[in-house]
Tab-separated table of C-alpha atoms and ligand atoms in Angstrom:
chain	number	residue	atom	x	y	z
A	296	MET	CA	53.837	4.746	15.379
A	297	SER	CA	55.287	6.978	18.330
A	298	VAL	CA	52.946	8.781	20.639
A	299	HIS	CA	53.691	11.503	23.138
A	300	ALA	CA	51.786	10.753	26.601
A	301	SER	CA	49.851	13.719	27.048
A	302	PRO	CA	50.162	17.731	27.269
A	303	ASP	CA	52.366	18.963	30.049
A	304	GLY	CA	54.576	21.795	31.084
A	305	HIS	CA	56.651	21.461	27.833
A	306	THR	CA	54.066	21.013	25.436
A	307	ARG	CA	54.215	23.406	22.215
A	308	VAL	CA	50.816	24.884	20.809
A	309	ALA	CA	49.852	25.391	17.402
A	310	GLY	CA	46.404	26.171	15.992
A	311	ILE	CA	43.971	27.860	13.652
A	312	ILE	CA	42.315	31.155	13.970
A	313	GLY	CA	38.818	31.387	12.127
A	314	TRP	CA	35.245	32.410	12.597
A	315	PRO	CA	33.619	29.959	12.677
A	316	VAL	CA	36.254	27.278	13.121
A	317	GLU	CA	34.816	24.564	14.791
A	318	HIS	CA	34.428	22.309	11.482
A	319	SER	CA	38.030	22.713	10.518
A	320	LEU	CA	39.745	19.445	9.634
A	321	SER	CA	43.308	20.922	10.447
A	322	PRO	CA	43.229	19.653	14.163
A	323	ALA	CA	42.754	16.190	13.304
A	324	MET	CA	45.458	16.516	10.479
A	325	HIS	CA	48.242	18.146	12.612
A	326	ASN	CA	47.677	16.362	15.775
A	327	ALA	CA	47.835	13.174	13.864
A	328	ALA	CA	51.048	14.169	12.577
A	329	PHE	CA	52.557	15.207	16.044
A	330	ARG	CA	51.470	11.826	17.640
A	331	GLU	CA	53.263	9.985	14.493
A	332	LEU	CA	56.506	11.890	15.120
A	333	GLY	CA	56.226	11.796	18.770
A	334	LEU	CA	56.382	15.412	19.175
A	335	ASN	CA	55.044	16.967	22.285
A	336	TRP	CA	52.858	19.540	20.502
A	337	LEU	CA	49.139	20.278	20.125
A	338	TYR	CA	47.005	21.805	17.622
A	339	VAL	CA	43.812	23.623	18.553
A	340	ALA	CA	41.033	25.702	16.944
A	341	PHE	CA	40.689	29.127	18.163
A	342	PRO	CA	37.280	30.683	17.198
A	343	VAL	CA	38.234	34.429	16.833
A	344	ALA	CA	35.571	37.295	16.321
A	345	PRO	CA	36.522	39.515	13.418
A	346	GLU	CA	36.631	42.460	15.772
A	347	ARG	CA	39.285	40.800	18.020
A	348	VAL	CA	41.461	39.381	15.461
A	349	ARG	CA	44.526	41.681	15.837
A	350	GLU	CA	44.466	41.377	19.593
A	351	ALA	CA	44.048	37.536	19.338
A	352	ILE	CA	47.368	37.215	17.044
A	353	ALA	CA	49.253	39.666	19.203
A	354	GLY	CA	48.198	37.688	22.390
A	355	LEU	CA	48.950	34.116	20.906
A	356	ALA	CA	52.503	35.464	19.927
A	357	ALA	CA	52.989	36.739	23.559
A	358	ALA	CA	51.704	33.387	24.976
A	359	GLY	CA	54.638	31.852	22.696
A	360	VAL	CA	52.357	29.781	20.186
A	361	ALA	CA	54.595	27.839	18.021
A	362	GLY	CA	52.629	28.126	14.734
A	363	LEU	CA	49.232	29.385	13.408
A	364	ASN	CA	47.220	28.885	10.668
A	365	ALA	CA	44.585	31.361	9.520
A	366	THR	CA	41.125	30.559	7.542
A	367	ILE	CA	38.246	32.763	6.629
A	368	PRO	CA	37.780	35.408	7.228
A	369	HIS	CA	41.413	36.023	8.869
A	370	LYS	CA	43.834	35.776	6.114
A	371	THR	CA	44.063	39.497	5.486
A	372	ALA	CA	44.442	40.091	9.065
A	373	ALA	CA	46.812	37.477	9.565
A	374	MET	CA	49.222	39.191	6.766
A	375	GLU	CA	48.931	42.619	8.083
A	376	ALA	CA	49.900	41.458	11.748
A	377	ALA	CA	53.219	39.805	10.598
A	378	SER	CA	56.294	41.150	10.855
A	379	SER	CA	57.569	39.954	7.466
A	380	ARG	CA	55.703	38.424	4.308
A	381	SER	CA	56.948	35.562	2.080
A	382	ALA	CA	56.744	36.734	-1.763
A	383	ALA	CA	53.728	34.277	-2.007
A	384	VAL	CA	52.068	36.648	0.710
A	385	GLU	CA	52.644	39.759	-0.965
A	386	ALA	CA	51.497	38.291	-4.602
A	387	ILE	CA	48.223	36.650	-3.073
A	388	GLY	CA	47.482	39.586	-0.505
A	389	ALA	CA	46.637	36.829	2.143
A	390	ALA	CA	48.529	34.617	4.677
A	391	ASN	CA	47.220	31.209	5.771
A	392	THR	CA	50.272	30.461	8.053
A	393	LEU	CA	52.180	32.198	10.573
A	394	VAL	CA	55.797	31.172	11.980
A	395	PRO	CA	57.543	32.628	15.103
A	396	ASP	CA	60.030	35.125	13.990
A	397	GLY	CA	62.201	34.594	16.848
A	398	GLU	CA	61.463	38.081	18.073
A	399	GLY	CA	58.144	37.909	19.672
A	400	GLY	CA	56.060	38.040	16.512
A	401	PHE	CA	55.287	36.032	13.331
A	402	ARG	CA	56.460	36.051	9.738
A	403	ALA	CA	53.673	35.343	7.096
A	404	ASP	CA	53.433	32.827	4.579
A	405	ASN	CA	50.932	31.345	2.356
A	406	THR	CA	50.949	27.635	1.766
A	407	ASP	CA	47.892	27.461	-0.316
A	408	ALA	CA	49.631	27.811	-3.458
A	409	GLU	CA	52.505	25.436	-2.699
A	410	GLY	CA	49.615	23.008	-1.276
A	411	PHE	CA	47.929	23.401	-4.717
A	412	LEU	CA	50.989	22.501	-6.718
A	413	ARG	CA	51.984	19.269	-4.360
A	414	SER	CA	48.529	18.001	-4.671
A	415	LEU	CA	48.819	18.596	-8.727
A	416	ASP	CA	52.036	17.186	-8.831
A	417	GLU	CA	50.794	14.115	-6.839
A	418	SER	CA	47.497	13.600	-8.589
A	419	ALA	CA	48.133	14.615	-12.242
A	420	PRO	CA	51.687	15.678	-12.842
A	421	MET	CA	52.013	17.615	-15.951
A	422	GLU	CA	54.445	20.250	-17.375
A	423	LEU	CA	52.965	23.696	-16.779
A	424	LYS	CA	55.497	25.816	-18.794
A	425	GLY	CA	53.728	26.844	-21.953
A	426	ARG	CA	50.306	25.019	-21.201
A	427	SER	CA	46.922	27.057	-20.554
A	428	ALA	CA	44.630	26.918	-17.545
A	429	LEU	CA	41.004	27.935	-17.157
A	430	LEU	CA	40.789	29.335	-13.543
A	431	LEU	CA	37.453	29.824	-12.248
A	432	GLY	CA	37.196	32.334	-9.342
A	433	ALA	CA	39.198	35.491	-8.183
A	434	GLY	CA	38.834	35.224	-4.429
A	435	GLY	CA	41.520	34.370	-2.019
A	436	ALA	CA	41.999	30.744	-3.347
A	437	ALA	CA	41.951	31.575	-6.910
A	438	LYS	CA	44.730	34.154	-6.275
A	439	ALA	CA	46.902	31.467	-4.638
A	440	VAL	CA	46.155	29.095	-7.524
A	441	ALA	CA	46.906	31.937	-9.985
A	442	PHE	CA	50.318	32.691	-8.313
A	443	ALA	CA	51.335	28.947	-8.141
A	444	LEU	CA	50.266	28.362	-11.707
A	445	SER	CA	51.934	31.652	-13.347
A	446	GLY	CA	54.958	30.678	-11.097
A	447	ARG	CA	55.427	27.522	-13.218
A	448	GLY	CA	54.663	29.382	-16.692
A	449	ALA	CA	51.257	28.465	-17.429
A	450	ARG	CA	49.036	31.105	-19.438
A	451	LEU	CA	45.970	31.892	-17.500
A	452	LEU	CA	42.249	32.237	-18.589
A	453	VAL	CA	40.339	33.701	-15.568
A	454	SER	CA	36.216	33.747	-15.237
A	455	ASN	CA	34.629	35.055	-12.083
A	456	ARG	CA	31.151	36.032	-11.361
A	457	THR	CA	32.568	39.637	-10.928
A	458	ASP	CA	34.733	40.480	-14.131
A	459	ARG	CA	36.730	43.171	-12.594
A	460	ARG	CA	38.235	40.854	-10.003
A	461	ALA	CA	38.909	38.422	-12.821
A	462	ALA	CA	40.835	41.098	-14.769
A	463	GLU	CA	43.394	41.438	-11.778
A	464	LEU	CA	44.630	37.911	-12.647
A	465	GLY	CA	44.749	37.118	-16.303
A	466	GLU	CA	42.786	37.160	-19.598
A	467	VAL	CA	39.286	37.467	-18.913
A	468	VAL	CA	36.673	34.886	-19.955
A	469	PRO	CA	32.821	35.673	-19.559
A	470	PHE	CA	31.217	33.787	-16.566
A	471	ARG	CA	28.582	32.169	-18.614
A	472	THR	CA	28.116	28.443	-19.484
A	473	ASP	CA	28.836	28.804	-23.497
A	474	ALA	CA	31.875	30.773	-22.970
A	475	LEU	CA	33.240	28.675	-20.047
A	476	ASP	CA	32.528	25.429	-22.356
A	477	ALA	CA	34.316	26.940	-25.167
A	478	ALA	CA	37.315	27.961	-23.104
A	479	ALA	CA	37.480	24.685	-21.199
A	480	ARG	CA	37.754	22.945	-24.648
A	481	GLU	CA	40.907	24.774	-25.514
A	482	VAL	CA	43.138	24.525	-22.153
A	483	ASP	CA	45.154	21.881	-20.586
A	484	LEU	CA	44.049	22.518	-17.014
A	485	VAL	CA	40.722	23.758	-15.636
A	486	VAL	CA	40.387	24.707	-11.980
A	487	ASN	CA	37.459	25.483	-9.967
A	488	ALA	CA	38.605	28.191	-7.447
A	489	THR	CA	35.057	29.538	-6.591
A	490	SER	CA	33.369	28.693	-3.562
A	491	LEU	CA	30.694	26.846	-5.813
A	492	GLY	CA	29.966	23.044	-5.243
A	493	LEU	CA	30.131	23.311	-1.334
A	494	GLU	CA	26.322	22.344	-1.051
A	495	GLY	CA	23.907	20.353	-3.196
A	496	ASP	CA	23.957	17.020	-4.641
A	497	ALA	CA	24.209	18.212	-8.465
A	498	PRO	CA	27.091	20.096	-10.004
A	499	PRO	CA	26.452	23.680	-9.971
A	500	PRO	CA	25.385	24.575	-13.421
A	501	GLU	CA	27.900	27.713	-13.557
A	502	LEU	CA	30.672	25.640	-13.500
A	503	PRO	CA	31.921	23.859	-17.243
A	504	LEU	CA	31.266	20.312	-17.860
A	505	ALA	CA	30.301	20.002	-21.511
A	506	GLY	CA	33.649	21.602	-22.544
A	507	LEU	CA	35.716	19.051	-20.433
A	508	ARG	CA	37.574	16.308	-22.332
A	509	ARG	CA	39.031	12.895	-21.604
A	510	GLY	CA	42.766	12.975	-20.128
A	511	GLN	CA	42.275	16.854	-19.530
A	512	VAL	CA	43.402	17.692	-15.891
A	513	VAL	CA	40.675	19.258	-13.737
A	514	ALA	CA	41.176	20.387	-10.261
A	515	ASP	CA	38.618	21.517	-7.601
A	516	VAL	CA	39.859	23.468	-4.615
A	517	VAL	CA	36.512	22.927	-2.726
A	518	TYR	CA	36.236	20.042	-0.787
A	519	ARG	CA	33.659	18.105	1.187
A	520	PRO	CA	33.174	14.488	2.599
A	521	GLY	CA	32.609	12.177	-0.450
A	522	GLY	CA	33.978	14.636	-2.920
A	523	THR	CA	32.171	17.604	-4.872
A	524	PRO	CA	29.431	16.360	-7.660
A	525	TRP	CA	31.371	18.722	-10.327
A	526	LEU	CA	34.601	16.625	-9.933
A	527	ALA	CA	32.640	13.607	-9.955
A	528	ALA	CA	30.723	14.396	-13.038
A	529	ALA	CA	34.225	15.704	-14.799
A	530	GLU	CA	35.476	12.198	-13.775
A	531	GLU	CA	32.723	10.261	-15.663
A	532	ALA	CA	33.809	12.425	-18.499
A	533	GLY	CA	37.292	10.875	-18.325
A	534	VAL	CA	39.349	13.647	-16.915
A	535	ARG	CA	42.317	13.414	-14.540
A	536	PRO	CA	40.838	14.557	-11.415
A	537	VAL	CA	42.742	16.615	-8.589
A	538	ASP	CA	40.577	17.005	-5.368
A	539	GLY	CA	40.320	20.006	-2.822
A	540	LEU	CA	41.482	17.504	0.095
A	541	GLY	CA	44.786	16.989	-1.496
A	542	MET	CA	45.390	20.989	-1.427
A	543	LEU	CA	44.240	21.336	2.073
A	544	LEU	CA	46.697	18.127	3.085
A	545	HIS	CA	49.626	19.710	1.363
A	546	GLN	CA	49.080	23.224	2.671
A	547	GLY	CA	48.723	21.849	6.241
A	548	ALA	CA	52.181	19.688	5.252
A	549	ALA	CA	53.956	22.703	4.158
A	550	ALA	CA	53.097	24.770	7.257
A	551	PHE	CA	53.875	21.521	9.612
A	552	GLU	CA	57.362	21.505	8.164
A	553	GLN	CA	57.975	25.372	8.704
A	554	TRP	CA	56.680	25.151	12.292
A	555	THR	CA	58.610	21.774	13.259
A	556	GLY	CA	61.572	21.954	11.038
A	557	ARG	CA	60.603	17.958	10.327
A	558	PRO	CA	59.244	16.573	7.083
A	559	ALA	CA	55.420	16.103	7.379
A	560	PRO	CA	54.012	12.589	7.691
A	561	VAL	CA	51.761	13.017	4.831
A	562	GLU	CA	50.248	9.545	4.697
A	563	VAL	CA	49.191	9.760	8.368
A	564	MET	CA	47.962	13.304	7.710
A	565	ARG	CA	45.870	12.270	4.769
A	566	ARG	CA	44.355	9.529	6.717
A	567	ALA	CA	43.229	11.785	9.509
A	568	LEU	CA	41.574	13.939	6.943
A	569	SER	CA	39.506	11.309	5.515
A	570	GLY	CA	38.078	10.340	9.082
A	571	GLY	CA	40.707	7.693	9.480
A	572	GLY	CA	42.726	9.627	12.033
B	293	LIG	P1	36.688	33.935	-1.376
B	293	LIG	O1	38.077	34.719	-1.206
B	293	LIG	O2	35.341	34.451	-0.745
B	293	LIG	O3	36.258	34.124	-2.906
B	293	LIG	C1	34.862	33.188	-3.447
B	293	LIG	C2	34.976	33.058	-4.905
B	293	LIG	O4	33.928	32.170	-5.182
B	293	LIG	C3	35.063	34.440	-5.436
B	293	LIG	O5	35.631	34.177	-6.707
B	293	LIG	C4	33.377	34.693	-5.759
B	293	LIG	O6	33.099	35.403	-6.913
B	293	LIG	C5	33.074	33.155	-6.025
B	293	LIG	N1	31.850	32.930	-5.709
B	293	LIG	C6	31.137	32.841	-4.447
B	293	LIG	N2	29.711	32.459	-4.792
B	293	LIG	C7	29.507	32.383	-5.966
B	293	LIG	C8	28.196	32.494	-6.706
B	293	LIG	N3	27.084	31.988	-5.810
B	293	LIG	N4	28.249	32.213	-8.096
B	293	LIG	C9	29.379	32.511	-8.743
B	293	LIG	N5	30.665	32.759	-8.081
B	293	LIG	C10	30.702	32.645	-6.857
B	293	LIG	O7	36.767	32.648	-1.082
B	293	LIG	P2	38.441	31.639	-0.870
B	293	LIG	O8	38.968	31.828	0.162
B	293	LIG	O9	38.694	31.755	-2.345
B	293	LIG	O10	37.478	30.179	-0.909
B	293	LIG	C11	36.915	29.732	-2.067
B	293	LIG	C12	36.700	28.179	-1.757
B	293	LIG	O11	38.097	27.336	-1.880
B	293	LIG	C13	35.878	27.643	-0.437
B	293	LIG	O12	34.880	26.564	-0.725
B	293	LIG	C14	37.121	27.264	0.408
B	293	LIG	O13	36.933	26.334	1.254
B	293	LIG	C15	37.942	26.771	-0.501
B	293	LIG	N6	39.636	26.642	-0.376
B	293	LIG	C16	40.145	25.500	-0.205
B	293	LIG	C17	41.379	25.237	0.008
B	293	LIG	C18	41.956	23.800	0.078
B	293	LIG	O14	43.013	23.936	0.904
B	293	LIG	N7	41.529	22.939	-0.680
B	293	LIG	C19	42.190	26.420	0.359
B	293	LIG	C20	41.316	27.627	0.474
B	293	LIG	C21	40.098	27.734	-0.037
B	293	LIG	P3	33.013	37.092	-6.608
B	293	LIG	O15	34.423	37.693	-6.816
B	293	LIG	O16	31.979	37.392	-7.728
B	293	LIG	O17	32.344	37.030	-5.328
């Protein structure tokens, strides 16, 4: 491992804006990557209150910040503040990555979709063309997953607490346990992209379990130390699990590559995410 000594007049700064943001795992992940490659870069968490987000993004651009991530609740503001938007941003309606545009502003990308696909390809590679997926949720993460899966040719069944939002993403399945279990039985892939499962020791009763079958691919975008109880229970049923930390890792790797132009040291970043940084 090569390590750059300490910040100096040449240090390039990248970071994440969020509110709150102090629990973000991104600083540990990106700083480990900079150290590994001997880059004189530093990644910082910037707590930015919602009413000051436009001002903050403009100020960070003016100060020459070399790359930004945006997390809840700033992904829409990040998209709106950018000088241009990738196709992923246009489709998802949110940006998680800002890259200097060379003219004093930022161009916007959304690496959550790419991160989800890289994680799926790594943990449970499967041909998606012509296959069907049950997607739970219709928020920002679900839109990224929908963009990713439909881009690979999968057919989407979508279920969300608020039906109207699900209808924008695919064929609607009622958000009821019996309907979800029946749909889960029919598909090749099940993805939880709601925020259910962040807390509690038991799998959230809303998420399907009885309908899952051995060998099926099941992904959870939610991540927490020790894993989520829903994915753990699905694993006991014999599924091929894809955890949310993998998506977090790979969205970060995709952003890192755009900022630095270097391949991301993925294994070092993975270790940093699991606390071994
Ligand atoms: P969001 O835009 O606020 O969407 C939240 C989603 O969860 C909506 O579909 C919402 O349904 C649903 N939901 C929330 N509370 C619920 C409840 N009590 N019962 C049923 N449904 C509920 O949030 P997001 O940005 O999509 O994030 C969702 C999760 O994904 C978070 O845990 C976030 O940390 C995680 N995430 C992970 C990654 C990663 O890299 N692994 C990336 C992005 C996000 P309604 O539409 O009915 O409100």
